[in-house]
PDB file of C-alpha atoms and ligand atoms in Angstrom:
ATOM      1  CA  MET A   1      46.194 -17.273 -22.736  1.00 44.00           C
ATOM      2  CA  ARG A   2      45.205 -15.912 -19.467  1.00 50.00           C
ATOM      3  CA  ILE A   3      42.937 -13.626 -20.512  1.00 49.00           C
ATOM      4  CA  ARG A   4      40.585 -16.369 -22.255  1.00 54.00           C
ATOM      5  CA  TYR A   5      40.187 -17.769 -18.925  1.00 52.00           C
ATOM      6  CA  PHE A   6      39.279 -14.434 -17.465  1.00 51.00           C
ATOM      7  CA  LEU A   7      36.241 -13.603 -19.688  1.00 50.00           C
ATOM      8  CA  PRO A   8      33.713 -16.051 -19.325  1.00 52.00           C
ATOM      9  CA  ILE A   9      34.294 -15.451 -15.620  1.00 53.00           C
ATOM     10  CA  ALA A  10      33.872 -12.136 -15.916  1.00 53.00           C
ATOM     11  CA  LEU A  11      30.424 -12.142 -17.989  1.00 53.00           C
ATOM     12  CA  THR A  12      29.330 -14.824 -15.806  1.00 56.00           C
ATOM     13  CA  ALA A  13      29.354 -12.556 -12.766  1.00 61.00           C
ATOM     14  CA  PHE A  14      26.611  -9.753 -14.373  1.00 69.00           C
ATOM     15  CA  ALA A  15      24.669 -12.288 -16.214  1.00 85.00           C
ATOM     16  CA  ALA A  16      21.032 -12.332 -15.268  1.00 91.00           C
ATOM     17  CA  THR A  17      19.339 -15.175 -13.591  1.00 93.00           C
ATOM     18  CA  VAL A  18      16.066 -16.502 -14.403  1.00 95.00           C
ATOM     19  CA  PRO A  19      14.151 -18.722 -12.774  1.00 93.00           C
ATOM     20  CA  VAL A  20      14.207 -22.433 -13.912  1.00 95.00           C
ATOM     21  CA  ILE A  21      10.198 -23.717 -13.929  1.00 96.00           C
ATOM     22  CA  LYS A  22       9.679 -27.913 -12.257  1.00 96.00           C
ATOM     23  CA  TRP A  23       6.858 -28.075 -14.400  1.00 97.00           C
ATOM     24  CA  LYS A  24       7.030 -28.923 -18.579  1.00 98.00           C
ATOM     25  CA  THR A  25       5.272 -26.953 -20.859  1.00 98.00           C
ATOM     26  CA  GLY A  26       0.992 -27.563 -20.570  1.00 98.00           C
ATOM     27  CA  ASP A  27       1.903 -30.711 -17.822  1.00 98.00           C
ATOM     28  CA  ARG A  28      -1.905 -32.256 -17.065  1.00 98.00           C
ATOM     29  CA  SER A  29      -0.265 -32.717 -13.497  1.00 98.00           C
ATOM     30  CA  ARG A  30       0.952 -29.045 -12.777  1.00 97.00           C
ATOM     31  CA  PRO A  31      -2.411 -28.057 -10.049  1.00 97.00           C
ATOM     32  CA  LEU A  32      -4.142 -25.894 -11.629  1.00 97.00           C
ATOM     33  CA  PRO A  33      -5.141 -22.225  -9.711  1.00 96.00           C
ATOM     34  CA  VAL A  34      -7.806 -21.958  -6.933  1.00 96.00           C
ATOM     35  CA  MET A  35     -11.002 -20.328  -8.035  1.00 98.00           C
ATOM     36  CA  VAL A  36     -11.282 -16.567  -6.457  1.00 98.00           C
ATOM     37  CA  THR A  37     -15.381 -14.949  -7.062  1.00 98.00           C
ATOM     38  CA  PRO A  38     -13.910 -11.397  -8.152  1.00 98.00           C
ATOM     39  CA  GLY A  39     -15.248  -8.324  -6.354  1.00 98.00           C
ATOM     40  CA  GLU A  40     -18.045  -6.108  -8.242  1.00 97.00           C
ATOM     41  CA  PRO A  41     -16.131  -2.326  -9.169  1.00 96.00           C
ATOM     42  CA  SER A  42     -17.044   0.507  -6.870  1.00 98.00           C
ATOM     43  CA  THR A  43     -18.880   3.497  -8.601  1.00 98.00           C
ATOM     44  CA  GLN A  44     -18.728   7.066  -7.046  1.00 98.00           C
ATOM     45  CA  GLN A  45     -22.212   6.039  -6.082  1.00 97.00           C
ATOM     46  CA  HIS A  46     -21.749   2.461  -4.247  1.00 97.00           C
ATOM     47  CA  ALA A  47     -18.613   0.558  -3.324  1.00 98.00           C
ATOM     48  CA  GLY A  48     -17.712  -2.563  -4.952  1.00 97.00           C
ATOM     49  CA  THR A  49     -17.417  -5.650  -3.079  1.00 97.00           C
ATOM     50  CA  ALA A  50     -14.217  -7.897  -2.501  1.00 98.00           C
ATOM     51  CA  PRO A  51     -12.688 -10.622  -4.048  1.00 98.00           C
ATOM     52  CA  SER A  52     -14.334 -14.230  -2.382  1.00 98.00           C
ATOM     53  CA  ASP A  53     -10.670 -15.115  -0.396  1.00 98.00           C
ATOM     54  CA  ALA A  54      -9.756 -11.495   0.723  1.00 98.00           C
ATOM     55  CA  VAL A  55     -10.191 -10.764   4.191  1.00 98.00           C
ATOM     56  CA  GLN A  56     -12.702  -7.574   4.509  1.00 98.00           C
ATOM     57  CA  LEU A  57     -11.625  -4.927   6.920  1.00 98.00           C
ATOM     58  CA  PHE A  58     -13.973  -2.419   6.018  1.00 98.00           C
ATOM     59  CA  ASN A  59     -17.432  -3.803   4.081  1.00 95.00           C
ATOM     60  CA  GLY A  60     -19.689  -0.589   5.185  1.00 96.00           C
ATOM     61  CA  THR A  61     -21.055  -1.424   8.295  1.00 95.00           C
ATOM     62  CA  ASP A  62     -18.515  -2.206  11.310  1.00 94.00           C
ATOM     63  CA  LEU A  63     -15.252  -0.788  12.623  1.00 97.00           C
ATOM     64  CA  SER A  64     -14.742  -4.300  13.988  1.00 97.00           C
ATOM     65  CA  ALA A  65     -11.513  -5.165  12.531  1.00 98.00           C
ATOM     66  CA  TRP A  66      -9.869  -1.860  13.540  1.00 98.00           C
ATOM     67  CA  GLN A  67      -8.754  -0.343  16.607  1.00 97.00           C
ATOM     68  CA  GLN A  68      -7.196   3.122  17.914  1.00 98.00           C
ATOM     69  CA  HIS A  69      -3.026   2.709  17.681  1.00 97.00           C
ATOM     70  CA  ASP A  70      -2.951   2.883  21.180  1.00 95.00           C
ATOM     71  CA  GLY A  71      -4.923   0.051  21.482  1.00 92.00           C
ATOM     72  CA  LYS A  72      -8.360   1.750  22.677  1.00 92.00           C
ATOM     73  CA  PRO A  73     -11.852   1.032  21.163  1.00 92.00           C
ATOM     74  CA  ILE A  74     -12.614   2.876  17.853  1.00 96.00           C
ATOM     75  CA  ALA A  75     -12.812   6.656  18.107  1.00 97.00           C
ATOM     76  CA  TRP A  76     -13.238   7.442  13.679  1.00 98.00           C
ATOM     77  CA  LYS A  77     -16.973   7.839  12.962  1.00 98.00           C
ATOM     78  CA  LEU A  78     -19.222   4.931  10.956  1.00 98.00           C
ATOM     79  CA  ARG A  79     -21.273   7.167   8.650  1.00 97.00           C
ATOM     80  CA  ASP A  80     -23.890   5.810   6.060  1.00 95.00           C
ATOM     81  CA  GLY A  81     -21.362   3.121   3.792  1.00 97.00           C
ATOM     82  CA  TYR A  82     -17.943   4.593   5.193  1.00 98.00           C
ATOM     83  CA  PHE A  83     -16.012   6.002   8.002  1.00 98.00           C
ATOM     84  CA  GLU A  84     -14.256   9.153   9.193  1.00 98.00           C
ATOM     85  CA  VAL A  85     -10.956  10.198  10.458  1.00 98.00           C
ATOM     86  CA  ALA A  86     -11.811  11.712  13.656  1.00 98.00           C
ATOM     87  CA  PRO A  87      -9.563  14.575  13.955  1.00 98.00           C
ATOM     88  CA  GLY A  88      -7.603  14.064  16.923  1.00 97.00           C
ATOM     89  CA  ALA A  89      -8.123  10.588  18.219  1.00 98.00           C
ATOM     90  CA  GLY A  90      -5.360   9.271  16.259  1.00 98.00           C
ATOM     91  CA  ASP A  91      -4.442   7.168  13.886  1.00 98.00           C
ATOM     92  CA  ILE A  92      -6.245   3.807  13.829  1.00 98.00           C
ATOM     93  CA  VAL A  93      -5.032  -0.247  13.101  1.00 98.00           C
ATOM     94  CA  THR A  94      -6.179  -3.266  12.037  1.00 98.00           C
ATOM     95  CA  LYS A  95      -6.067  -5.708  14.115  1.00 97.00           C
ATOM     96  CA  GLN A  96      -4.940  -8.416  12.632  1.00 98.00           C
ATOM     97  CA  PRO A  97      -1.436  -8.215  11.204  1.00 98.00           C
ATOM     98  CA  PHE A  98      -0.236  -8.982   7.750  1.00 98.00           C
ATOM     99  CA  GLY A  99       2.590 -10.156   5.630  1.00 98.00           C
ATOM    100  CA  ASP A 100       3.263  -9.653   1.884  1.00 98.00           C
ATOM    101  CA  CYS A 101      -0.596  -8.467   0.138  1.00 98.00           C
ATOM    102  CA  GLN A 102      -2.621  -7.006  -2.121  1.00 98.00           C
ATOM    103  CA  LEU A 103      -4.469  -3.805  -0.521  1.00 98.00           C
ATOM    104  CA  HIS A 104      -7.675  -1.727  -1.714  1.00 98.00           C
ATOM    105  CA  VAL A 105      -8.142   1.191  -0.730  1.00 98.00           C
ATOM    106  CA  GLU A 106     -11.091   3.817  -1.825  1.00 98.00           C
ATOM    107  CA  TRP A 107     -11.254   7.436  -0.066  1.00 99.00           C
ATOM    108  CA  ALA A 108     -11.849  10.522  -0.195  1.00 98.00           C
ATOM    109  CA  THR A 109     -11.267  13.875   0.471  1.00 98.00           C
ATOM    110  CA  PRO A 110     -13.301  16.686   2.504  1.00 98.00           C
ATOM    111  CA  ASN A 111     -15.481  18.676   0.229  1.00 98.00           C
ATOM    112  CA  PRO A 112     -15.218  21.567   0.550  1.00 98.00           C
ATOM    113  CA  PRO A 113     -11.448  21.162   0.854  1.00 97.00           C
ATOM    114  CA  HIS A 114      -9.925  23.093   4.348  1.00 96.00           C
ATOM    115  CA  GLY A 115      -6.613  25.026   4.715  1.00 97.00           C
ATOM    116  CA  ALA A 116      -3.598  24.089   1.928  1.00 98.00           C
ATOM    117  CA  ASP A 117      -0.104  22.563   0.637  1.00 98.00           C
ATOM    118  CA  GLN A 118      -0.397  19.880   3.488  1.00 98.00           C
ATOM    119  CA  GLU A 119      -3.280  20.157   4.900  1.00 98.00           C
ATOM    120  CA  PRO A 120      -6.398  19.890   2.726  1.00 98.00           C
ATOM    121  CA  GLY A 121      -7.621  16.154   3.417  1.00 98.00           C
ATOM    122  CA  ASN A 122      -4.324  15.430   4.752  1.00 98.00           C
ATOM    123  CA  SER A 123      -4.477  11.206   5.625  1.00 98.00           C
ATOM    124  CA  GLY A 124      -2.446   7.950   4.624  1.00 98.00           C
ATOM    125  CA  VAL A 125      -2.241   3.757   4.104  1.00 99.00           C
ATOM    126  CA  TYR A 126       1.095   3.502   6.125  1.00 98.00           C
ATOM    127  CA  LEU A 127       1.216  -0.389   4.929  1.00 98.00           C
ATOM    128  CA  HIS A 128       2.785  -2.617   8.196  1.00 98.00           C
ATOM    129  CA  SER A 129       2.231   0.607   9.938  1.00 98.00           C
ATOM    130  CA  LEU A 130       6.017   2.094   8.817  1.00 98.00           C
ATOM    131  CA  TYR A 131       5.642   3.500   5.269  1.00 98.00           C
ATOM    132  CA  GLU A 132       3.338   6.183   4.610  1.00 98.00           C
ATOM    133  CA  ILE A 133       1.299   5.691   1.271  1.00 98.00           C
ATOM    134  CA  GLN A 134      -0.068   9.426   1.358  1.00 98.00           C
ATOM    135  CA  VAL A 135      -3.883  10.460   0.971  1.00 99.00           C
ATOM    136  CA  LEU A 136      -4.006  14.181   0.119  1.00 98.00           C
ATOM    137  CA  GLU A 137      -6.350  16.787  -1.834  1.00 98.00           C
ATOM    138  CA  SER A 138      -3.927  16.285  -5.149  1.00 98.00           C
ATOM    139  CA  ASN A 139      -6.549  17.844  -7.963  1.00 98.00           C
ATOM    140  CA  ARG A 140      -6.601  21.305  -7.603  1.00 97.00           C
ATOM    141  CA  ASN A 141      -3.990  21.661  -4.255  1.00 98.00           C
ATOM    142  CA  LYS A 142      -0.216  21.961  -4.769  1.00 98.00           C
ATOM    143  CA  THR A 143       2.209  20.736  -1.936  1.00 98.00           C
ATOM    144  CA  TYR A 144       5.739  18.811  -2.639  1.00 98.00           C
ATOM    145  CA  ALA A 145       6.238  16.055  -5.141  1.00 98.00           C
ATOM    146  CA  ASP A 146       7.008  13.559  -2.856  1.00 98.00           C
ATOM    147  CA  GLY A 147       4.174  15.350  -0.255  1.00 98.00           C
ATOM    148  CA  GLN A 148       1.345  14.817  -2.569  1.00 98.00           C
ATOM    149  CA  ALA A 149      -1.418  12.255  -2.794  1.00 99.00           C
ATOM    150  CA  GLY A 150       0.064   8.952  -4.177  1.00 99.00           C
ATOM    151  CA  ALA A 151       3.651   9.417  -3.054  1.00 98.00           C
ATOM    152  CA  ILE A 152       5.637   7.205  -0.538  1.00 98.00           C
ATOM    153  CA  TYR A 153       5.785   9.946   1.372  1.00 98.00           C
ATOM    154  CA  CYS A 154       8.661  12.000   1.975  1.00 98.00           C
ATOM    155  CA  GLN A 155      10.564   9.467  -0.387  1.00 98.00           C
ATOM    156  CA  TYR A 156       8.410   8.606  -4.348  1.00 98.00           C
ATOM    157  CA  PRO A 157       6.664  10.868  -5.816  1.00 98.00           C
ATOM    158  CA  PRO A 158       3.638   9.342  -7.560  1.00 99.00           C
ATOM    159  CA  LEU A 159       4.492   8.655 -10.953  1.00 99.00           C
ATOM    160  CA  VAL A 160       1.783  10.587 -12.851  1.00 98.00           C
ATOM    161  CA  ASN A 161      -1.282  13.093 -10.486  1.00 98.00           C
ATOM    162  CA  PRO A 162      -4.572  10.735 -11.657  1.00 98.00           C
ATOM    163  CA  ALA A 163      -6.196  12.274  -8.442  1.00 98.00           C
ATOM    164  CA  ARG A 164      -9.920  13.843  -8.534  1.00 98.00           C
ATOM    165  CA  PRO A 165     -11.536  16.339  -7.538  1.00 98.00           C
ATOM    166  CA  PRO A 166     -12.371  16.646  -3.974  1.00 98.00           C
ATOM    167  CA  GLY A 167     -15.173  14.525  -2.012  1.00 98.00           C
ATOM    168  CA  GLU A 168     -14.896  11.840  -4.818  1.00 98.00           C
ATOM    169  CA  TRP A 169     -14.407   8.193  -4.532  1.00 98.00           C
ATOM    170  CA  GLN A 170     -10.545   7.174  -5.393  1.00 98.00           C
ATOM    171  CA  THR A 171      -8.935   4.262  -5.426  1.00 98.00           C
ATOM    172  CA  TYR A 172      -5.484   2.853  -4.122  1.00 99.00           C
ATOM    173  CA  ASP A 173      -4.973  -1.087  -5.425  1.00 98.00           C
ATOM    174  CA  ILE A 174      -1.397  -2.016  -4.198  1.00 99.00           C
ATOM    175  CA  VAL A 175       0.764  -4.266  -4.238  1.00 98.00           C
ATOM    176  CA  PHE A 176       3.403  -4.114  -0.905  1.00 98.00           C
ATOM    177  CA  HIS A 177       6.538  -6.862  -0.278  1.00 98.00           C
ATOM    178  CA  GLY A 178       7.455  -6.680   3.518  1.00 98.00           C
ATOM    179  CA  PRO A 179      11.580  -5.915   3.938  1.00 98.00           C
ATOM    180  CA  ARG A 180      13.433  -9.084   4.659  1.00 98.00           C
ATOM    181  CA  PHE A 181      15.891  -9.644   7.134  1.00 98.00           C
ATOM    182  CA  ALA A 182      18.849 -12.092   8.180  1.00 98.00           C
ATOM    183  CA  ALA A 183      18.284 -13.422  11.690  1.00 97.00           C
ATOM    184  CA  ASP A 184      21.396 -10.766  12.921  1.00 97.00           C
ATOM    185  CA  SER A 185      18.874  -8.745  11.460  1.00 97.00           C
ATOM    186  CA  LYS A 186      20.700  -6.846   8.410  1.00 98.00           C
ATOM    187  CA  LEU A 187      18.364  -5.435   5.993  1.00 98.00           C
ATOM    188  CA  LEU A 188      18.523  -8.824   3.230  1.00 98.00           C
ATOM    189  CA  GLU A 189      15.260  -6.996   0.958  1.00 98.00           C
ATOM    190  CA  PRO A 190      14.098  -3.442   0.871  1.00 98.00           C
ATOM    191  CA  ALA A 191      10.447  -3.801   1.021  1.00 98.00           C
ATOM    192  CA  THR A 192       8.511  -3.112  -2.239  1.00 98.00           C
ATOM    193  CA  VAL A 193       5.097  -1.226  -3.463  1.00 98.00           C
ATOM    194  CA  THR A 194       3.354  -1.228  -6.520  1.00 99.00           C
ATOM    195  CA  LEU A 195       0.623   1.500  -7.171  1.00 99.00           C
ATOM    196  CA  LEU A 196      -2.291   2.197  -8.950  1.00 99.00           C
ATOM    197  CA  PHE A 197      -3.702   5.181  -8.465  1.00 99.00           C
ATOM    198  CA  ASN A 198      -7.473   5.467  -9.801  1.00 98.00           C
ATOM    199  CA  GLY A 199      -6.520   2.725 -11.369  1.00 98.00           C
ATOM    200  CA  VAL A 200      -3.654   4.232 -13.131  1.00 99.00           C
ATOM    201  CA  LEU A 201       0.170   2.946 -12.523  1.00 99.00           C
ATOM    202  CA  ALA A 202       1.628   5.228  -9.876  1.00 99.00           C
ATOM    203  CA  GLN A 203       4.007   3.469  -8.045  1.00 99.00           C
ATOM    204  CA  ASP A 204       6.176   0.485  -9.429  1.00 98.00           C
ATOM    205  CA  HIS A 205       8.389  -1.684  -7.539  1.00 98.00           C
ATOM    206  CA  ALA A 206       9.249   1.599  -5.756  1.00 98.00           C
ATOM    207  CA  MET A 207      11.842   0.699  -3.540  1.00 98.00           C
ATOM    208  CA  PRO A 208      11.162   2.341   0.490  1.00 98.00           C
ATOM    209  CA  THR A 209      14.625   3.467   2.260  1.00 98.00           C
ATOM    210  CA  GLY A 210      12.828   2.745   5.283  1.00 98.00           C
ATOM    211  CA  PRO A 211      10.570   3.978   7.354  1.00 98.00           C
ATOM    212  CA  THR A 212       8.481   7.145   6.325  1.00 98.00           C
ATOM    213  CA  ASP A 213       9.722   9.731   9.047  1.00 96.00           C
ATOM    214  CA  TYR A 214       8.435  13.574   8.693  1.00 93.00           C
ATOM    215  CA  MET A 215      10.957  14.910   6.388  1.00 92.00           C
ATOM    216  CA  LYS A 216      13.687  12.521   7.378  1.00 94.00           C
ATOM    217  CA  ARG A 217      14.531   9.144   6.206  1.00 97.00           C
ATOM    218  CA  PRO A 218      15.473   6.460   9.003  1.00 97.00           C
ATOM    219  CA  PRO A 219      17.359   3.609   7.375  1.00 98.00           C
ATOM    220  CA  TYR A 220      15.379   0.400   8.009  1.00 98.00           C
ATOM    221  CA  LYS A 221      14.861  -1.843  11.933  1.00 97.00           C
ATOM    222  CA  ALA A 222      14.465  -5.308  11.361  1.00 98.00           C
ATOM    223  CA  THR A 223      10.800  -5.455  12.216  1.00 97.00           C
ATOM    224  CA  PRO A 224       8.545  -9.109  12.099  1.00 97.00           C
ATOM    225  CA  ALA A 225       7.027 -10.089   8.541  1.00 97.00           C
ATOM    226  CA  LYS A 226       3.687  -9.297   9.821  1.00 98.00           C
ATOM    227  CA  LEU A 227       2.744  -6.318  10.734  1.00 98.00           C
ATOM    228  CA  PRO A 228      -0.841  -4.445  10.985  1.00 98.00           C
ATOM    229  CA  LEU A 229      -2.227  -1.806   8.722  1.00 98.00           C
ATOM    230  CA  LEU A 230      -2.321   1.617   9.869  1.00 98.00           C
ATOM    231  CA  LEU A 231      -4.627   4.533   8.575  1.00 98.00           C
ATOM    232  CA  GLN A 232      -3.424   8.772   9.265  1.00 98.00           C
ATOM    233  CA  ASP A 233      -5.298  10.756  11.528  1.00 98.00           C
ATOM    234  CA  HIS A 234      -3.549  14.001  10.137  1.00 98.00           C
ATOM    235  CA  GLY A 235      -6.738  16.151  11.733  1.00 98.00           C
ATOM    236  CA  GLN A 236      -8.716  15.948   8.686  1.00 98.00           C
ATOM    237  CA  PRO A 237     -12.446  13.918   8.194  1.00 98.00           C
ATOM    238  CA  VAL A 238     -11.332  11.976   5.642  1.00 98.00           C
ATOM    239  CA  ARG A 239     -13.220   9.550   4.522  1.00 98.00           C
ATOM    240  CA  TYR A 240     -12.521   5.765   3.883  1.00 98.00           C
ATOM    241  CA  ARG A 241     -15.115   2.847   2.141  1.00 98.00           C
ATOM    242  CA  ASN A 242     -14.437  -0.719   0.986  1.00 98.00           C
ATOM    243  CA  ILE A 243     -11.318  -2.169   2.532  1.00 98.00           C
ATOM    244  CA  TRP A 244      -9.913  -5.172   1.591  1.00 98.00           C
ATOM    245  CA  ILE A 245      -6.534  -7.436   1.663  1.00 98.00           C
ATOM    246  CA  ARG A 246      -5.650 -10.703   0.260  1.00 98.00           C
ATOM    247  CA  GLU A 247      -2.248 -11.745   2.465  1.00 97.00           C
ATOM    248  CA  LEU A 248       0.092 -13.103  -0.966  1.00 97.00           C
ATOM    249  CA  LYS A 249       2.066 -16.333  -0.998  1.00 87.00           C
ATOM    250  CA  ALA A 250       5.385 -16.807  -1.944  1.00 71.00           C
ATOM    251  CA  ALA A 251       5.128 -17.853  -5.987  1.00 61.00           C
ATOM    252  CA  GLU A 252       6.713 -20.743  -6.616  1.00 55.00           C
TER     253      GLU A 252
HETATM  254 MG1   MG B   1      -0.339  11.913   5.028  1.00 76.78          MG
END
């Protein structure tokens, strides 16, 4: 007889949790979503624009949202509608910290490319300044799978390789959720990264194993919920344009 009681309990333990929606179907008292004017998409010739509710981190004319990682004034080069890594000047970070976010970044690697493997067009978009989405010339240049463009560096290769040739503008559209920590600093939930690389899904809710480190996979350490975005100086004059971010609120 006893088994009759055990079986339902065992099944319940493995059952999926489906969210409960507190609103009725078609409930007209449910608040409507806020209107957002969408941006214009970019072309190779022209940078697009940001949605109306985004924080514009670079719109082609000024680098006031950024500083060098060491706190010094920005040394990267403002050019005509884009900016460029100043090799040797070091990484740059946003002055403002961000939490969970939707991030749009456009980048172009030098043409002609210089070097091979991990050299040509190496830079990186570091979410929370900790988790690197690799930037690299990956259209013709070969390197290890978890080191090419669209990889979460040294952790996850991109699902496919939609890289454009050197010199062409490429887009990263990223949805990032930061890790969650308990009051005692224990990891509750790892970070998650979804990446559309030139409009093609390259990371699908991937979970970083911890912060990016060269040829290592260190564990998470408790970090604040909001941290700056970082762009990497890896000694190559990589270009960036049209960068914007939308902080995400938890869905109801
Ligand atoms: Mg890099």
